[in-house]
PDB file of C-alpha atoms in Angstrom:
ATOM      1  CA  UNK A1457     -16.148  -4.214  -2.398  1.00 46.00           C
ATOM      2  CA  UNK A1458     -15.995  -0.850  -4.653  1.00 54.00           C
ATOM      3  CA  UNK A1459     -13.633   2.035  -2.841  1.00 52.00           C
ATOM      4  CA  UNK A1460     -15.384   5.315  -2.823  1.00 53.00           C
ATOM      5  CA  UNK A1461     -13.158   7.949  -4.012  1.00 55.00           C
ATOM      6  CA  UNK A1462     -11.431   9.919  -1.847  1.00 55.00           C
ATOM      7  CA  UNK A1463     -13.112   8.125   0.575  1.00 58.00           C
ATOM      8  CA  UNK A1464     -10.943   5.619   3.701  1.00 64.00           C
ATOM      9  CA  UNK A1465      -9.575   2.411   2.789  1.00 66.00           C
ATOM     10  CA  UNK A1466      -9.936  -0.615   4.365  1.00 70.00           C
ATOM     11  CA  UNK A1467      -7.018  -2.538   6.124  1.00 69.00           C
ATOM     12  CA  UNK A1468      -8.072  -5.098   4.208  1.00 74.00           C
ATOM     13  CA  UNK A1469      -7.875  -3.487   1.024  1.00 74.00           C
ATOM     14  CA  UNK A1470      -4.610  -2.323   1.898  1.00 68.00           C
ATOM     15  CA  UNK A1471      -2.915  -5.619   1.901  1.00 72.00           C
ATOM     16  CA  UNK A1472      -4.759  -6.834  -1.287  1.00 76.00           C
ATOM     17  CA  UNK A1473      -2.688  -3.797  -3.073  1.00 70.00           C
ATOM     18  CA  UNK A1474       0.085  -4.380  -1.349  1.00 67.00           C
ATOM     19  CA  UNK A1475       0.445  -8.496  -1.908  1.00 71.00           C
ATOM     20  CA  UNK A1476      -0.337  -7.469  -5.644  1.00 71.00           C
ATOM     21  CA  UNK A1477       2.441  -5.157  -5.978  1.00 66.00           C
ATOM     22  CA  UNK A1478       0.668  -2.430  -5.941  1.00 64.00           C
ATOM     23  CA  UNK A1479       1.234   0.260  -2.693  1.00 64.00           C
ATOM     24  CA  UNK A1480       4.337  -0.911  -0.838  1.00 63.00           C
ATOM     25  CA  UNK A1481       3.988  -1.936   3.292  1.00 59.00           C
ATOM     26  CA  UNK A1482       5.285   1.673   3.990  1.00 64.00           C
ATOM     27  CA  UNK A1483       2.742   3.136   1.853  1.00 68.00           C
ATOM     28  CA  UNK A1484       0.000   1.158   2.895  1.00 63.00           C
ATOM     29  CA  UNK A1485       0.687   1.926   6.505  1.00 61.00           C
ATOM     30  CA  UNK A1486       0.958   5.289   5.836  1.00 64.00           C
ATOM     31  CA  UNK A1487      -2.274   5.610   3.908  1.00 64.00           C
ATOM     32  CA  UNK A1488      -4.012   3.732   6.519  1.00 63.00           C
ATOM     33  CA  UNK A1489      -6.921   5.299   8.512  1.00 56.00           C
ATOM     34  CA  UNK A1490      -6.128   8.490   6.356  1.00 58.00           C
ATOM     35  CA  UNK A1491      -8.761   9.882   3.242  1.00 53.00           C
ATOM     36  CA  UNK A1492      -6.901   8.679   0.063  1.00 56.00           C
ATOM     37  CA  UNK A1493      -7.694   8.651  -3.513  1.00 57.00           C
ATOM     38  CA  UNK A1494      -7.391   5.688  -5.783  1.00 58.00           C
ATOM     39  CA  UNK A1495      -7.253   5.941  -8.939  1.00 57.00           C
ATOM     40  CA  UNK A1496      -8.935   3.604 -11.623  1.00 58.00           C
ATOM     41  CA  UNK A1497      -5.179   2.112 -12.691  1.00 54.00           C
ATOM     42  CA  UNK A1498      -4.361   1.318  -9.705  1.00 54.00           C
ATOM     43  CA  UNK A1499      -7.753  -0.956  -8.701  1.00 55.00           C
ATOM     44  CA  UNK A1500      -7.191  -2.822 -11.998  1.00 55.00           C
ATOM     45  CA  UNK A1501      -5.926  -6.295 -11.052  1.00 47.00           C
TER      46      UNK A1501
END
């Protein structure tokens, strides 16, 4: 499922990242339910 810029991520989402190393629990929780932007790097798995 593509992640819209800018736009709210998924809880979902937010674990994938964070089981591959990518955001850390704290961050993910933190960046939950908030507007965030991904960038391309760090969607490359």
């Amino acid at each position: 499922m593509p992640i819209e810029e800018g736009g709210p991520v998924p809880a979902a989402t937010l674990k994938q990242l964070s089981a591959n190393g990518i955001v850390d629990i704290d961050t993910a929780m933190l960046l939950k339910g908030k507007k965030v932007v991904l960038s391309p790097c760090m969607l490359r798995m």
